[in-house]
PDB file of C-alpha atoms in Angstrom:
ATOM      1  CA  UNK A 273       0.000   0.000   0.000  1.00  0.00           C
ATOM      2  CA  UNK A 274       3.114   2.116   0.747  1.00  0.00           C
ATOM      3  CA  UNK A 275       4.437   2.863  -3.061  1.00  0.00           C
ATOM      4  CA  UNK A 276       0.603   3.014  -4.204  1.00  0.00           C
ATOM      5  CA  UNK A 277      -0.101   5.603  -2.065  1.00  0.00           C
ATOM      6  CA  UNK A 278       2.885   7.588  -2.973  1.00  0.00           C
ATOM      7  CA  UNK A 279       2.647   7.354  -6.406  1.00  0.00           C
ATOM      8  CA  UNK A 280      -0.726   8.514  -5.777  1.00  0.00           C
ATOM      9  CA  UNK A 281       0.216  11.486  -3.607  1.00  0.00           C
ATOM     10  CA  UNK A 282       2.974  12.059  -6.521  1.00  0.00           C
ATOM     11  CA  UNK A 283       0.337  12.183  -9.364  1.00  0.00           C
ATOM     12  CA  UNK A 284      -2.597  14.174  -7.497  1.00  0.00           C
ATOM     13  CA  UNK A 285       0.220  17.181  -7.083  1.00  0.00           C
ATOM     14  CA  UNK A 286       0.861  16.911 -10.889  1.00  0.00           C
ATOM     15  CA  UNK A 287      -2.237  17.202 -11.562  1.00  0.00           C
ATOM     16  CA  UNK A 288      -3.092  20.090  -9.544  1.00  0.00           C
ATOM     17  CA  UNK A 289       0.399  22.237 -10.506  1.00  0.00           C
ATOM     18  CA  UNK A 290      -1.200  21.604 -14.230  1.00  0.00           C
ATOM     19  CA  UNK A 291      -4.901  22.637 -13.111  1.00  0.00           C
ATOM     20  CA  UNK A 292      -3.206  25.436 -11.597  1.00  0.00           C
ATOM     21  CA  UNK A 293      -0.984  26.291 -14.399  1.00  0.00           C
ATOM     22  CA  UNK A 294      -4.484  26.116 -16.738  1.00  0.00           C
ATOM     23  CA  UNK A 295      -6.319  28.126 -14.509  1.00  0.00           C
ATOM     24  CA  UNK A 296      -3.681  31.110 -14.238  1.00  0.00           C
ATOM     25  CA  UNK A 297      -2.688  30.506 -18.426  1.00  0.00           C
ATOM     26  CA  UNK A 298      -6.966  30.937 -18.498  1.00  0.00           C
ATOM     27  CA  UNK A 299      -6.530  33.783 -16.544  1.00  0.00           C
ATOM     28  CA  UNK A 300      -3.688  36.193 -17.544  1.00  0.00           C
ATOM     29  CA  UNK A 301      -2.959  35.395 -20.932  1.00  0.00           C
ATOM     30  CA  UNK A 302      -4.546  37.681 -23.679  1.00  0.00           C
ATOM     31  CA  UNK A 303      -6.824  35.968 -25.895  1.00  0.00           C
ATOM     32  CA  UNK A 304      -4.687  37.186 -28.831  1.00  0.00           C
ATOM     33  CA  UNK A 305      -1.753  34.522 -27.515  1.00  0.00           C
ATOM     34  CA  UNK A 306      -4.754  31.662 -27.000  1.00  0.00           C
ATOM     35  CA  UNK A 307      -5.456  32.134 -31.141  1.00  0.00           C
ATOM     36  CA  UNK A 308      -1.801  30.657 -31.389  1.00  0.00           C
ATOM     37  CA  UNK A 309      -3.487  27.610 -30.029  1.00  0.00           C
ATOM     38  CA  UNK A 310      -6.420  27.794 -32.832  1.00  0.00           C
ATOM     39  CA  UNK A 311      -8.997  29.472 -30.842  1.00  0.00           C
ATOM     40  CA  UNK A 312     -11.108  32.132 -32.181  1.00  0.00           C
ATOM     41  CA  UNK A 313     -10.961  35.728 -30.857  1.00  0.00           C
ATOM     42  CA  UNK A 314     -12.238  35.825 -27.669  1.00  0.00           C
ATOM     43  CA  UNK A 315     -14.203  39.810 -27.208  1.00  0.00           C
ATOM     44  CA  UNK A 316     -15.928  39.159 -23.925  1.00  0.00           C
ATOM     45  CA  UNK A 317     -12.913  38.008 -21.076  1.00  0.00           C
ATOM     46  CA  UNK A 318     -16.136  36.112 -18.645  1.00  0.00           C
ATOM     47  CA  UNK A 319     -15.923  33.020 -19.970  1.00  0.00           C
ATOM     48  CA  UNK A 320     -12.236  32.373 -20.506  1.00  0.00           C
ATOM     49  CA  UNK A 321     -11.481  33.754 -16.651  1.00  0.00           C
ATOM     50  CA  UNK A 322     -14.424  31.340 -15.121  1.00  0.00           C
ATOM     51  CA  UNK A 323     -12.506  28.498 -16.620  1.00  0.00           C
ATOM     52  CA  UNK A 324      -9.332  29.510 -15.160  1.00  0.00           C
ATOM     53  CA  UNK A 325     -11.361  29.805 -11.802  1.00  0.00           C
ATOM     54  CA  UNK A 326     -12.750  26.529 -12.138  1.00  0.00           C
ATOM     55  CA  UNK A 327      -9.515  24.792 -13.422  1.00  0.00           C
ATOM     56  CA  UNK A 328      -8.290  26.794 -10.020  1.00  0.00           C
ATOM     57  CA  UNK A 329     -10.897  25.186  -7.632  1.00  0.00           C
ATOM     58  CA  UNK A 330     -10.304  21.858  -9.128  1.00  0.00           C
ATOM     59  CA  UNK A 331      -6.610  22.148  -8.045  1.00  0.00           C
ATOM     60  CA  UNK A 332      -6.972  22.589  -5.041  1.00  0.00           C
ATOM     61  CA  UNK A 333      -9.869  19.545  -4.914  1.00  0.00           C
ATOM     62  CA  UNK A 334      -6.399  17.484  -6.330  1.00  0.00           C
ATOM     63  CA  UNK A 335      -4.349  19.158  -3.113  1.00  0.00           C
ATOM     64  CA  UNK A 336      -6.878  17.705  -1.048  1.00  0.00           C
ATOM     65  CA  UNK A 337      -6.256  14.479  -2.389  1.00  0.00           C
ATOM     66  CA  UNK A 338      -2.430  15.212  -2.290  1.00  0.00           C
ATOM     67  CA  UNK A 339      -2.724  15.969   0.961  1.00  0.00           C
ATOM     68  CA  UNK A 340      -4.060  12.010   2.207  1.00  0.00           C
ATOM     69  CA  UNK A 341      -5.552  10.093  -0.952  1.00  0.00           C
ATOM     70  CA  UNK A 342      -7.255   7.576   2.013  1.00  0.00           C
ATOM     71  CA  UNK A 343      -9.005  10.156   4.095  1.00  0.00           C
ATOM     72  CA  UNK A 344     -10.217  11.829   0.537  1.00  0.00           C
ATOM     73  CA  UNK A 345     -10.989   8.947  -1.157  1.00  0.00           C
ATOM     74  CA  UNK A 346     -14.673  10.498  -2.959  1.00  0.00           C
ATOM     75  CA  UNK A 347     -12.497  13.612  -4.168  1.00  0.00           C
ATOM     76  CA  UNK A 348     -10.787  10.862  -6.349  1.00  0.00           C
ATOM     77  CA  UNK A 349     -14.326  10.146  -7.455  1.00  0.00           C
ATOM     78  CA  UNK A 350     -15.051  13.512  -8.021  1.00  0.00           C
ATOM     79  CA  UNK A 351     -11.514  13.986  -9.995  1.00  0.00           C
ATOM     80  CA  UNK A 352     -12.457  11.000 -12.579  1.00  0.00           C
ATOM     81  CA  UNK A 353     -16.032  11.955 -12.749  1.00  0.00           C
ATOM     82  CA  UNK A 354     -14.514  15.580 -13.462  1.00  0.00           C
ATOM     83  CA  UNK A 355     -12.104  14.599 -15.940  1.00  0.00           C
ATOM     84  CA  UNK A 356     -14.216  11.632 -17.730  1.00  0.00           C
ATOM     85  CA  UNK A 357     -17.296  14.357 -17.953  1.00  0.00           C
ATOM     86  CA  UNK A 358     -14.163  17.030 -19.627  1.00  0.00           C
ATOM     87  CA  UNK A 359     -13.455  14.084 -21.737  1.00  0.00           C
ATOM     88  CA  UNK A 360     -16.815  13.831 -23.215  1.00  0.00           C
ATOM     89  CA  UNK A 361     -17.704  17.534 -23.993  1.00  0.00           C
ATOM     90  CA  UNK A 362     -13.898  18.486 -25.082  1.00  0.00           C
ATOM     91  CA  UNK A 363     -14.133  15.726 -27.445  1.00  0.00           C
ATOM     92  CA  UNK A 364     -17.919  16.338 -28.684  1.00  0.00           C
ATOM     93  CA  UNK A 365     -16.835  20.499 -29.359  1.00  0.00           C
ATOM     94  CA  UNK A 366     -14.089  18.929 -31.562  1.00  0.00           C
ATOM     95  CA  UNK A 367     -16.644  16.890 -33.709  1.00  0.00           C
ATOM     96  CA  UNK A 368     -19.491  18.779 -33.424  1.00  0.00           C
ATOM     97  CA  UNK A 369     -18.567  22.294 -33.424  1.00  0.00           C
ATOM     98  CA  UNK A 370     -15.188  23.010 -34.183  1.00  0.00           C
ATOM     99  CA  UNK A 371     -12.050  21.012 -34.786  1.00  0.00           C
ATOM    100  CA  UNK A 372      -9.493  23.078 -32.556  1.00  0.00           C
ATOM    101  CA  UNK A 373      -6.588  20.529 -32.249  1.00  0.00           C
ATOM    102  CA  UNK A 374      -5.716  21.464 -29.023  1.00  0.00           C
ATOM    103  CA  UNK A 375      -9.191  20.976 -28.006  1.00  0.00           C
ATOM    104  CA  UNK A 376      -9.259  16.959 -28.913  1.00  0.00           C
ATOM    105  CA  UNK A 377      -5.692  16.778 -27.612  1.00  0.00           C
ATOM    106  CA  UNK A 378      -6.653  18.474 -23.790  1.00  0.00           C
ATOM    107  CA  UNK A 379     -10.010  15.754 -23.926  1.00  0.00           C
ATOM    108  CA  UNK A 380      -7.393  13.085 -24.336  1.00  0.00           C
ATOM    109  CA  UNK A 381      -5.409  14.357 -21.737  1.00  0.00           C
ATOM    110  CA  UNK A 382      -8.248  14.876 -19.183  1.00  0.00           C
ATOM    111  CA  UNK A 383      -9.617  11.071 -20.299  1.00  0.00           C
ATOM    112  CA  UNK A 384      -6.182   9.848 -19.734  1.00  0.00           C
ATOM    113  CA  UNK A 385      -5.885  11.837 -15.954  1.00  0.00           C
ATOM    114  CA  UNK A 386      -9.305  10.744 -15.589  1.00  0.00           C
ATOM    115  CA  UNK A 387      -8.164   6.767 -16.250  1.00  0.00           C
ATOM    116  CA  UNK A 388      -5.243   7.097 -13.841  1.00  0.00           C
ATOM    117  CA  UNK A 389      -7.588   8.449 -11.160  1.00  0.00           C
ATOM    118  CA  UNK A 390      -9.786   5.864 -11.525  1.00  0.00           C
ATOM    119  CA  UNK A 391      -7.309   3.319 -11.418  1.00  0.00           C
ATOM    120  CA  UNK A 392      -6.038   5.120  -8.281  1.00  0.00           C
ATOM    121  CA  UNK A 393     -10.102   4.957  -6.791  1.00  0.00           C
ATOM    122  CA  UNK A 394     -10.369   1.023  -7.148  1.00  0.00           C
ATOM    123  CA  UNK A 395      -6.748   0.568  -5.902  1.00  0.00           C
ATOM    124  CA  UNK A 396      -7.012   2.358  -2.445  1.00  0.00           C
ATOM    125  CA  UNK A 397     -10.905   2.114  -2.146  1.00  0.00           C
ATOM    126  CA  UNK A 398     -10.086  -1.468  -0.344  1.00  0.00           C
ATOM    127  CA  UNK A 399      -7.890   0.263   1.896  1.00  0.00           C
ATOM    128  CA  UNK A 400     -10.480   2.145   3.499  1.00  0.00           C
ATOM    129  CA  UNK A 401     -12.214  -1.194   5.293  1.00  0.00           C
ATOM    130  CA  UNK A 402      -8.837  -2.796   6.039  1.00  0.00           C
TER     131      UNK A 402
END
């Protein structure tokens, strides 16, 4: 249980320094650098700072779990649930509405944070009745 929970500890943190990273990039860089990325120009600043906010709020959810993966065990439900439900509308913008290639690449980057979280979920879950 030692090593799992480390590498757990280990891969919550990444995952929160990147959610933070997001969040602040979300935040403070002008939409003119985000069109680099294929985005559109972005006139009204709301949206683009309420995802930095939220990608904010869900780093610190990922401290949490950083923090003691055992006594937070539903915030690692809550993380795959997160990341499986970013999966699904990242990758339906990219069919459905616009194919921004950074846009299908970040849904299979939450579905593949949102994997290892799960895999972390079933693999301490026991832990909490031993």
């Amino acid at each position: 249980m030692g090593n799992l929970k480390k590498n757990a500890k280990i891969y919550f943190l990444l995952i929160a320094i990147h959610s933070l990273g997001v969040g602040f990039a979300l935040i403070i860089l002008p939409s003119d650098f985000l069109m680099q990325f294929g985005y559109h120009q972005i006139t009204e600043p709301f949206f683009k700072v309420q995802g930095g906010v939220f990608h904010i709020v869900m780093a610190i959810v990922y401290y949490f779990v950083f923090i003691d993966p055992i006594r937070n065990i539903n915030l690692i439900k809550v993380t795959f649930i997160a990341k499986f439900i970013a999966t699904l509308f990242l990758i339906s913008f990219f069919v459905f509405y616009d194919p921004i290639l950074v846009v299908l690449l970040s849904g299979l980057g939450d579905f593949l944070m949102g994997f290892v979280a799960f895999y972390f979920y079933k693999k301490l879950s026991p832990s909490i009745h031993e």
